[in-house]
Coordinates of N, CA and C in Angstrom, one line a residue:
Chain B
Q835 N 74.4 94.3 100.8 CA 74.9 93.0 100.5 C 76.1 93.2 99.5
K836 N 77.2 92.5 99.8 CA 78.4 92.5 99.0 C 78.1 91.8 97.6
E837 N 78.8 92.3 96.6 CA 78.6 91.6 95.3 C 79.2 90.2 95.3
V838 N 80.2 90.0 96.0 CA 80.9 88.7 96.1 C 81.0 88.3 97.6
E839 N 80.5 87.1 97.9 CA 80.5 86.6 99.3 C 81.5 85.4 99.3
Q840 N 82.3 85.4 100.4 CA 83.2 84.3 100.6 C 83.4 84.0 102.1
D841 N 83.3 82.8 102.5 CA 83.4 82.4 103.9 C 84.9 82.7 104.3
P842 N 85.1 83.5 105.3 CA 86.5 83.9 105.7 C 87.3 82.8 106.4
G843 N 86.5 81.7 106.9 CA 87.2 80.7 107.6 C 87.5 81.2 109.0
P844 N 88.6 80.7 109.6 CA 89.7 80.0 109.0 C 89.3 78.5 108.8
L845 N 90.0 77.9 107.9 CA 89.8 76.5 107.5 C 91.1 75.8 107.8
S846 N 91.0 74.7 108.6 CA 92.2 73.9 109.0 C 92.0 72.5 108.6
V847 N 92.9 71.9 107.8 CA 92.8 70.6 107.3 C 94.1 69.8 107.5
P848 N 94.1 68.5 107.6 CA 95.4 67.8 107.6 C 96.0 67.7 106.3
E849 N 97.3 67.5 106.2 CA 98.0 67.3 105.0 C 97.4 66.1 104.2
G850 N 97.3 66.3 102.9 CA 96.7 65.3 102.0 C 95.2 65.4 101.8
A851 N 94.6 66.2 102.6 CA 93.1 66.4 102.4 C 92.7 67.1 101.1
I852 N 91.5 66.9 100.7 CA 90.9 67.7 99.6 C 90.2 68.9 100.2
V853 N 90.6 70.1 99.7 CA 90.0 71.3 100.2 C 89.1 71.9 99.2
S854 N 87.9 72.4 99.7 CA 87.0 73.0 98.8 C 86.7 74.4 99.3
L855 N 86.9 75.4 98.4 CA 86.8 76.8 98.7 C 85.7 77.4 97.8
N856 N 84.8 78.2 98.3 CA 83.7 78.7 97.5 C 83.4 80.1 97.6
C857 N 82.8 80.6 96.5 CA 82.3 82.0 96.5 C 80.9 82.1 95.8
T858 N 80.1 83.0 96.3 CA 78.9 83.2 95.6 C 78.9 84.7 95.1
Y859 N 78.1 85.0 94.1 CA 78.1 86.4 93.6 C 76.7 86.7 93.2
S860 N 76.4 88.0 93.2 CA 75.0 88.4 92.9 C 74.8 89.0 91.5
N861 N 75.9 89.5 90.9 CA 75.8 90.2 89.6 C 76.0 89.3 88.5
S862 N 75.0 89.1 87.7 CA 75.1 88.2 86.5 C 76.0 88.7 85.4
A863 N 76.4 90.0 85.5 CA 77.2 90.6 84.5 C 78.7 90.1 84.7
F864 N 79.0 89.5 85.8 CA 80.4 89.0 85.9 C 80.6 87.9 84.9
Q865 N 81.7 88.0 84.2 CA 82.0 87.0 83.1 C 83.3 86.2 83.3
Y866 N 84.2 86.8 84.0 CA 85.6 86.3 84.2 C 85.8 86.0 85.7
F867 N 86.3 84.8 86.0 CA 86.5 84.4 87.4 C 87.9 83.9 87.7
M868 N 88.4 84.4 88.8 CA 89.8 84.1 89.1 C 89.9 83.6 90.6
W869 N 90.9 82.9 90.8 CA 91.3 82.6 92.2 C 92.8 83.1 92.4
Y870 N 93.0 83.8 93.5 CA 94.3 84.3 93.8 C 94.7 83.7 95.2
R871 N 96.0 83.5 95.4 CA 96.5 83.0 96.6 C 97.4 84.1 97.2
Q872 N 97.2 84.4 98.5 CA 97.9 85.4 99.1 C 98.6 84.9 100.4
Y873 N 99.9 84.9 100.4 CA 100.7 84.6 101.6 C 100.8 85.8 102.5
S874 N 101.0 85.5 103.8 CA 101.0 86.6 104.8 C 102.0 87.7 104.4
R875 N 101.6 88.9 104.4 CA 102.4 90.1 104.1 C 103.0 90.1 102.6
K876 N 102.2 89.4 101.7 CA 102.6 89.4 100.3 C 101.4 89.9 99.5
G877 N 101.6 90.2 98.2 CA 100.5 90.5 97.4 C 99.9 89.3 96.8
P878 N 98.6 89.4 96.4 CA 98.0 88.2 95.8 C 98.7 87.8 94.5
E879 N 98.7 86.5 94.2 CA 99.2 85.9 93.0 C 98.1 85.0 92.3
L880 N 98.0 85.1 91.0 CA 97.0 84.4 90.3 C 97.2 82.9 90.3
L881 N 96.2 82.2 90.7 CA 96.3 80.7 90.6 C 95.6 80.2 89.4
M882 N 94.3 80.6 89.2 CA 93.5 80.0 88.2 C 92.6 81.1 87.6
Y883 N 92.3 80.9 86.3 CA 91.4 81.9 85.6 C 90.4 81.1 84.8
T884 N 89.1 81.4 84.9 CA 88.2 80.7 84.0 C 87.2 81.8 83.5
Y885 N 86.6 81.4 82.3 CA 85.6 82.3 81.7 C 84.2 81.7 81.7
S886 N 84.1 80.5 81.2 CA 82.8 79.9 81.0 C 82.5 78.9 82.2
S887 N 81.2 78.5 82.2 CA 80.8 77.5 83.2 C 81.5 76.2 82.9
G888 N 81.8 75.5 84.0 CA 82.5 74.2 83.8 C 83.7 74.1 84.7
N889 N 84.5 73.1 84.4 CA 85.7 72.9 85.2 C 87.0 73.2 84.5
K890 N 88.0 73.6 85.2 CA 89.3 73.8 84.6 C 90.3 73.3 85.6
E891 N 91.2 72.4 85.1 CA 92.2 71.8 86.0 C 93.6 72.2 85.7
D892 N 94.4 72.4 86.8 CA 95.8 72.7 86.7 C 96.5 72.1 87.8
G893 N 97.1 70.9 87.5 CA 97.8 70.2 88.6 C 96.9 69.7 89.7
R894 N 97.2 70.1 90.9 CA 96.3 69.7 92.0 C 95.1 70.7 92.2
F895 N 95.0 71.7 91.4 CA 93.9 72.7 91.5 C 92.9 72.5 90.4
T896 N 91.6 72.6 90.8 CA 90.5 72.6 89.9 C 89.6 73.7 90.2
A897 N 89.3 74.6 89.2 CA 88.3 75.6 89.4 C 87.0 75.3 88.7
Q898 N 85.9 75.6 89.3 CA 84.6 75.2 88.9 C 83.7 76.5 88.9
V899 N 83.0 76.7 87.8 CA 82.1 77.8 87.7 C 80.7 77.3 87.3
D900 N 79.7 77.8 88.1 CA 78.3 77.5 87.8 C 77.6 78.9 87.7
K901 N 77.5 79.4 86.4 CA 76.9 80.7 86.3 C 75.4 80.7 86.6
S902 N 74.7 79.6 86.4 CA 73.3 79.5 86.6 C 73.0 79.7 88.1
S903 N 73.9 79.2 89.0 CA 73.8 79.3 90.4 C 74.6 80.5 91.0
K904 N 75.4 81.2 90.1 CA 76.3 82.2 90.6 C 77.2 81.7 91.7
Y905 N 77.9 80.7 91.4 CA 78.7 80.0 92.4 C 79.9 79.5 91.8
I906 N 81.1 79.8 92.4 CA 82.4 79.3 91.9 C 83.1 78.6 93.0
S907 N 83.9 77.6 92.7 CA 84.7 76.8 93.6 C 86.1 76.6 93.2
L908 N 86.9 76.4 94.2 CA 88.3 76.0 93.9 C 88.6 74.7 94.8
F909 N 89.0 73.6 94.1 CA 89.3 72.4 94.8 C 90.9 72.2 94.8
I910 N 91.4 71.9 96.0 CA 92.8 71.6 96.1 C 93.0 70.1 96.5
R911 N 93.6 69.3 95.6 CA 93.8 67.9 96.0 C 95.2 67.7 96.7
D912 N 95.3 66.7 97.5 CA 96.5 66.3 98.1 C 97.2 67.6 98.7
S913 N 96.4 68.3 99.6 CA 96.9 69.6 100.1 C 98.2 69.4 100.9
Q914 N 99.0 70.5 100.8 CA 100.4 70.5 101.4 C 100.5 71.7 102.3
P915 N 101.3 71.6 103.3 CA 101.5 72.7 104.2 C 101.9 74.0 103.5
S916 N 102.5 73.9 102.4 CA 102.9 75.1 101.6 C 101.6 75.7 100.9
D917 N 100.5 75.0 101.0 CA 99.2 75.6 100.5 C 98.6 76.6 101.5
S918 N 99.1 76.6 102.7 CA 98.6 77.4 103.8 C 98.7 78.9 103.4
A919 N 97.6 79.6 103.2 CA 97.6 80.9 102.7 C 96.1 81.4 102.7
T920 N 95.9 82.6 102.3 CA 94.5 83.1 102.1 C 94.2 83.0 100.6
Y921 N 93.0 82.5 100.4 CA 92.6 82.3 99.0 C 91.4 83.3 98.7
L922 N 91.6 84.0 97.7 CA 90.7 85.1 97.3 C 90.1 84.8 95.9
C923 N 88.8 84.8 95.9 CA 88.1 84.7 94.6 C 88.0 86.2 94.1
A924 N 88.0 86.3 92.7 CA 87.9 87.6 92.1 C 87.1 87.5 90.8
M925 N 86.5 88.5 90.4 CA 85.7 88.4 89.1 C 85.6 89.8 88.5
N926 N 85.3 89.9 87.2 CA 85.1 91.2 86.6 C 84.1 91.0 85.4
R927 N 83.6 92.2 85.0 CA 82.7 92.3 83.9 C 83.4 92.6 82.7
N928 N 82.7 92.9 81.6 CA 83.4 93.2 80.4 C 83.7 94.7 80.4
Q929 N 84.5 95.2 81.4 CA 84.8 96.6 81.5 C 86.2 96.8 81.9
G930 N 87.1 96.1 81.2 CA 88.5 96.3 81.5 C 88.9 95.5 82.7
G931 N 89.9 95.8 83.4 CA 90.5 94.9 84.4 C 90.1 95.1 85.8
K932 N 89.1 96.0 86.1 CA 88.7 96.2 87.5 C 88.2 94.9 88.1
L933 N 88.8 94.4 89.2 CA 88.5 93.2 89.8 C 87.7 93.4 91.1
I934 N 86.7 92.6 91.3 CA 85.9 92.6 92.5 C 86.3 91.3 93.3
F935 N 86.8 91.5 94.5 CA 87.3 90.4 95.3 C 86.3 90.0 96.4
G936 N 86.4 88.7 96.7 CA 85.7 88.2 97.9 C 86.6 88.5 99.1
Q937 N 86.1 88.2 100.3 CA 86.8 88.5 101.5 C 88.0 87.7 101.7
G938 N 88.1 86.6 101.1 CA 89.2 85.7 101.3 C 89.0 84.6 102.3
T939 N 89.5 83.4 102.1 CA 89.4 82.3 103.1 C 90.8 81.9 103.5
E940 N 91.0 82.0 104.8 CA 92.3 81.6 105.4 C 92.4 80.1 105.5
L941 N 93.3 79.5 104.9 CA 93.5 78.0 104.9 C 94.8 77.7 105.6
S942 N 94.7 76.7 106.5 CA 95.9 76.1 107.2 C 95.9 74.6 106.9
V943 N 97.0 74.1 106.4 CA 97.2 72.7 106.1 C 98.3 72.2 107.1
K944 N 97.8 71.3 108.0 CA 98.7 70.9 109.1 C 99.4 69.6 108.7
P945 N 100.8 69.6 109.0 CA 101.6 68.4 108.6 C 101.1 67.2 109.4
Chain O
G1476 N 112.3 88.1 85.8 CA 112.4 89.6 85.8 C 111.9 90.2 87.0
A1477 N 112.0 91.5 87.2 CA 111.6 92.2 88.4 C 110.0 92.2 88.3
G1478 N 109.5 92.1 89.5 CA 108.0 92.2 89.6 C 107.6 93.6 89.9
V1479 N 106.4 93.8 90.4 CA 105.9 95.1 90.8 C 106.5 95.5 92.1
S1480 N 107.0 96.7 92.2 CA 107.6 97.1 93.5 C 106.9 98.3 94.1
Q1481 N 106.8 98.3 95.4 CA 106.1 99.4 96.0 C 106.9 100.0 97.2
T1482 N 106.9 101.3 97.3 CA 107.7 101.9 98.4 C 106.8 103.0 99.0
P1483 N 107.0 103.3 100.3 CA 107.7 102.4 101.2 C 106.9 101.1 101.5
S1484 N 107.5 100.2 102.2 CA 106.8 99.0 102.5 C 105.9 99.2 103.7
N1485 N 106.3 100.1 104.6 CA 105.5 100.5 105.7 C 105.6 102.0 105.9
K1486 N 104.4 102.6 106.2 CA 104.4 104.1 106.5 C 103.5 104.3 107.7
V1487 N 104.1 105.0 108.7 CA 103.3 105.4 109.9 C 103.2 106.9 109.8
T1488 N 102.0 107.4 109.9 CA 101.8 108.9 109.9 C 100.8 109.3 110.9
E1489 N 100.6 110.5 111.2 CA 99.7 111.0 112.1 C 98.4 111.5 111.4
K1490 N 97.4 111.5 112.1 CA 96.1 112.0 111.5 C 96.3 113.4 111.0
G1491 N 95.7 113.6 109.8 CA 95.8 115.0 109.2 C 97.0 115.2 108.3
K1492 N 98.0 114.3 108.3 CA 99.2 114.5 107.5 C 98.9 114.0 106.0
Y1493 N 99.8 114.4 105.2 CA 99.8 114.0 103.7 C 100.8 112.9 103.5
V1494 N 100.4 111.9 102.7 CA 101.3 110.8 102.4 C 101.3 110.5 100.9
E1495 N 102.4 110.0 100.4 CA 102.5 109.5 99.0 C 103.0 108.1 99.0
L1496 N 102.4 107.3 98.2 CA 102.7 105.9 98.1 C 103.1 105.7 96.6
R1497 N 104.2 105.0 96.4 CA 104.8 104.8 95.0 C 104.7 103.4 94.5
C1498 N 104.4 103.3 93.3 CA 104.3 101.9 92.6 C 105.2 101.9 91.3
D1499 N 106.1 100.9 91.2 CA 106.8 100.7 90.0 C 106.3 99.4 89.3
P1500 N 105.6 99.6 88.2 CA 105.0 98.4 87.6 C 106.1 97.6 86.9
I1501 N 105.7 96.4 86.4 CA 106.6 95.6 85.5 C 106.8 96.3 84.2
S1502 N 108.1 96.3 83.8 CA 108.5 97.1 82.6 C 107.6 96.6 81.4
G1503 N 107.1 97.6 80.7 CA 106.3 97.3 79.5 C 104.8 97.1 79.7
H1504 N 104.4 97.0 81.0 CA 103.0 96.9 81.3 C 102.3 98.3 81.2
T1505 N 101.2 98.3 80.4 CA 100.6 99.6 80.1 C 99.5 99.9 81.1
A1506 N 98.9 98.9 81.8 CA 97.8 99.1 82.7 C 98.4 99.0 84.1
L1507 N 97.8 99.9 85.0 CA 98.3 99.9 86.4 C 97.0 100.1 87.3
Y1508 N 97.0 99.4 88.4 CA 95.8 99.4 89.2 C 96.2 99.7 90.7
W1509 N 95.4 100.3 91.4 CA 95.5 100.5 92.9 C 94.3 99.8 93.5
Y1510 N 94.6 99.1 94.6 CA 93.6 98.5 95.4 C 94.0 98.8 96.9
R1511 N 93.0 98.7 97.8 CA 93.2 98.9 99.2 C 92.6 97.6 99.9
Q1512 N 93.4 97.1 100.8 CA 93.0 95.9 101.5 C 93.0 96.2 103.0
S1513 N 91.9 96.2 103.6 CA 91.8 96.3 105.1 C 91.9 95.0 105.7
L1514 N 92.2 94.9 107.0 CA 92.5 93.7 107.7 C 91.4 92.7 107.6
G1515 N 91.7 91.5 107.2 CA 90.6 90.5 107.1 C 89.7 90.6 105.9
Q1516 N 90.0 91.5 105.0 CA 89.1 91.7 103.9 C 89.9 91.5 102.6
G1517 N 89.1 91.3 101.5 CA 89.8 91.2 100.2 C 90.1 92.6 99.6
P1518 N 91.0 92.7 98.6 CA 91.4 94.0 98.1 C 90.1 94.7 97.5
E1519 N 90.1 96.0 97.6 CA 89.0 96.8 97.1 C 89.6 97.7 96.1
F1520 N 89.0 97.7 94.9 CA 89.5 98.6 93.8 C 89.4 100.0 94.1
L1521 N 90.5 100.8 93.7 CA 90.5 102.2 93.8 C 90.5 102.9 92.5
I1522 N 91.5 102.6 91.6 CA 91.6 103.3 90.4 C 92.5 102.5 89.5
Y1523 N 92.3 102.6 88.1 CA 93.3 102.1 87.2 C 93.6 103.0 86.1
F1524 N 94.8 102.8 85.6 CA 95.3 103.7 84.5 C 95.6 102.8 83.3
Q1525 N 95.3 103.4 82.1 CA 95.8 102.9 80.8 C 96.8 103.9 80.3
G1526 N 98.1 103.6 80.3 CA 99.0 104.7 80.0 C 99.1 105.7 81.1
T1527 N 99.0 107.0 80.7 CA 99.0 108.1 81.6 C 97.7 108.5 82.2
G1528 N 96.6 108.1 81.5 CA 95.3 108.5 81.9 C 94.6 107.6 82.9
A1529 N 93.8 108.1 83.8 CA 93.0 107.3 84.7 C 91.8 106.8 83.9
A1530 N 91.7 105.5 83.7 CA 90.6 105.0 82.9 C 89.3 104.8 83.8
D1531 N 89.5 104.6 85.1 CA 88.4 104.4 86.0 C 88.9 104.8 87.4
D1532 N 88.3 105.8 87.9 CA 88.7 106.2 89.3 C 87.5 106.1 90.2
S1533 N 86.5 105.3 89.9 CA 85.3 105.2 90.6 C 85.4 104.6 92.0
G1534 N 86.6 104.0 92.3 CA 86.8 103.4 93.6 C 87.4 104.3 94.6
L1535 N 87.9 105.5 94.2 CA 88.5 106.4 95.2 C 87.4 106.8 96.1
P1536 N 87.6 106.7 97.4 CA 86.6 106.9 98.4 C 86.1 108.4 98.5
N1537 N 87.0 109.3 98.3 CA 86.6 110.8 98.4 C 87.7 111.6 97.8
D1538 N 87.6 112.9 97.8 CA 88.6 113.8 97.1 C 89.9 113.9 97.9
R1539 N 90.0 113.3 99.0 CA 91.3 113.3 99.7 C 92.3 112.4 99.0
F1540 N 91.8 111.5 98.1 CA 92.6 110.5 97.4 C 92.8 110.9 96.0
F1541 N 94.1 110.8 95.5 CA 94.4 111.2 94.2 C 95.5 110.4 93.7
A1542 N 95.6 110.0 92.4 CA 96.7 109.2 91.9 C 97.1 109.7 90.6
V1543 N 98.4 109.6 90.3 CA 98.9 110.1 89.0 C 99.9 109.0 88.4
R1544 N 100.0 109.2 87.1 CA 101.0 108.3 86.4 C 101.5 109.1 85.2
P1545 N 102.3 110.1 85.5 CA 102.6 111.2 84.5 C 103.3 110.7 83.3
E1546 N 104.1 109.6 83.3 CA 104.9 109.2 82.2 C 104.5 107.8 81.7
G1547 N 103.4 107.3 82.3 CA 102.9 106.0 81.9 C 103.6 104.8 82.4
S1548 N 104.4 105.1 83.5 CA 105.1 104.0 84.1 C 104.8 104.0 85.6
V1549 N 105.7 104.7 86.4 CA 105.6 104.8 87.8 C 104.3 105.6 88.2
S1550 N 103.6 105.1 89.2 CA 102.4 105.8 89.7 C 102.6 106.2 91.2
T1551 N 101.9 107.3 91.6 CA 101.9 107.7 93.0 C 100.5 107.9 93.4
L1552 N 100.2 107.3 94.5 CA 98.9 107.4 95.2 C 99.1 108.5 96.3
K1553 N 98.3 109.5 96.3 CA 98.4 110.6 97.2 C 97.2 110.7 98.1
I1554 N 97.4 110.8 99.4 CA 96.3 110.9 100.4 C 96.5 112.1 101.2
Q1555 N 95.6 113.0 101.1 CA 95.6 114.3 101.9 C 94.8 114.1 103.2
R1556 N 95.2 114.9 104.2 CA 94.5 114.9 105.5 C 94.1 113.5 106.0
T1557 N 95.1 112.7 106.1 CA 94.8 111.3 106.4 C 94.0 111.1 107.7
E1558 N 93.2 110.1 107.7 CA 92.3 109.7 108.8 C 92.6 108.3 109.2
R1559 N 92.2 108.0 110.5 CA 92.5 106.7 111.0 C 91.9 105.6 110.2
G1560 N 90.8 105.8 109.6 CA 90.1 104.9 108.7 C 90.9 104.6 107.4
D1561 N 91.9 105.4 107.1 CA 92.7 105.1 105.9 C 93.7 104.0 106.1
S1562 N 93.9 103.6 107.4 CA 94.9 102.6 107.7 C 94.5 101.3 107.0
A1563 N 95.4 100.8 106.2 CA 95.2 99.6 105.4 C 96.5 99.3 104.6
V1564 N 96.4 98.2 103.9 CA 97.5 97.8 102.9 C 97.1 98.3 101.6
Y1565 N 97.9 99.1 100.9 CA 97.6 99.7 99.6 C 98.4 98.8 98.6
L1566 N 97.7 98.1 97.7 CA 98.3 97.2 96.8 C 98.3 97.9 95.4
C1567 N 99.4 97.7 94.7 CA 99.4 98.1 93.3 C 99.6 96.8 92.4
A1568 N 99.0 96.9 91.3 CA 99.1 95.8 90.3 C 99.3 96.3 88.9
S1569 N 100.0 95.5 88.1 CA 100.1 96.0 86.7 C 99.8 94.8 85.8
S1570 N 99.3 95.1 84.5 CA 99.1 94.1 83.5 C 99.6 94.6 82.2
L1571 N 99.9 93.6 81.3 CA 100.4 94.0 80.0 C 99.5 94.9 79.2
R1572 N 98.2 94.6 79.3 CA 97.2 95.4 78.6 C 96.0 95.6 79.5
L1573 N 95.1 96.5 79.1 CA 93.9 96.7 79.9 C 92.8 95.9 79.3
T1574 N 92.8 94.6 79.6 CA 91.7 93.7 79.1 C 91.3 92.8 80.3
N1575 N 90.1 92.2 80.2 CA 89.7 91.3 81.2 C 90.6 90.1 81.4
T1576 N 91.3 89.7 80.4 CA 92.0 88.5 80.5 C 93.5 88.6 80.8
D1577 N 94.0 89.8 80.8 CA 95.4 90.0 81.1 C 95.6 89.9 82.6
T1578 N 96.6 89.0 83.0 CA 96.8 88.8 84.4 C 97.3 90.0 85.1
Q1579 N 96.7 90.3 86.2 CA 97.2 91.4 87.1 C 98.2 90.9 88.1
Y1580 N 99.4 91.4 88.0 CA 100.5 91.0 88.9 C 100.6 92.1 90.0
F1581 N 100.5 91.6 91.3 CA 100.5 92.5 92.4 C 101.8 92.7 93.0
G1582 N 102.1 93.9 93.6 CA 103.2 94.1 94.4 C 102.9 93.7 95.8
P1583 N 103.9 93.8 96.7 CA 103.8 93.4 98.1 C 102.9 94.3 99.0
G1584 N 102.7 95.5 98.4 CA 101.8 96.5 99.2 C 102.6 97.4 100.1
T1585 N 101.9 98.5 100.4 CA 102.4 99.5 101.4 C 101.5 99.4 102.5
R1586 N 102.0 99.1 103.7 CA 101.1 99.1 104.9 C 101.1 100.5 105.5
L1587 N 99.9 101.1 105.4 CA 99.8 102.5 106.0 C 99.1 102.4 107.3
T1588 N 99.7 103.1 108.3 CA 99.1 103.2 109.6 C 98.9 104.6 110.0
V1589 N 97.7 105.1 110.2 CA 97.4 106.4 110.6 C 97.1 106.5 112.1
L1590 N 97.9 107.2 112.9 CA 97.8 107.2 114.3 C 96.8 108.3 114.8

């Protein structure tokens, strides 16, 4: 079993929809949680970073962490075609910067 | 400013050959990471450096893989006796410091194909 599980999709939504992306993890030692966005043939870029359980909002994006359930989510409001990309969750322990990634969810937002 | 750069962008080689992949981190970043991303998968950690020394090489799959960062800036990932299973995108990232909270900035990757 992988340490981080993420539904690979693909997920297709109409423009303006609310998108929900999720990851589960098995290791309670994970303390820091990130969402990266990766466009085709590009490197991942950091979207959101959270530490504690709860919600964190940045514009149209909201990251949610539930450590008791070992479950993290990313919500995208008013989705745009430019949001079409692969979304990767990532997390790490208190051991420096080594990141453990999920498989990635491929999102397509149709105009 | 300039981001992380990786060369070559694409590399095609034959099984059994030796390859070197280069990473130029963001200027001033002390930490450098290598990941490998297979098709349809998330990046998988290989190794990271703090300065010139490898702080954690636990992700290197076997002794055919080796990485160096001799002057604490540019890094080279070296793969000996390449196998078809080594085909993947090799990503490099750098961060200002080696902490959990410092953002890792990724390069575009080197797409390695082993025939």
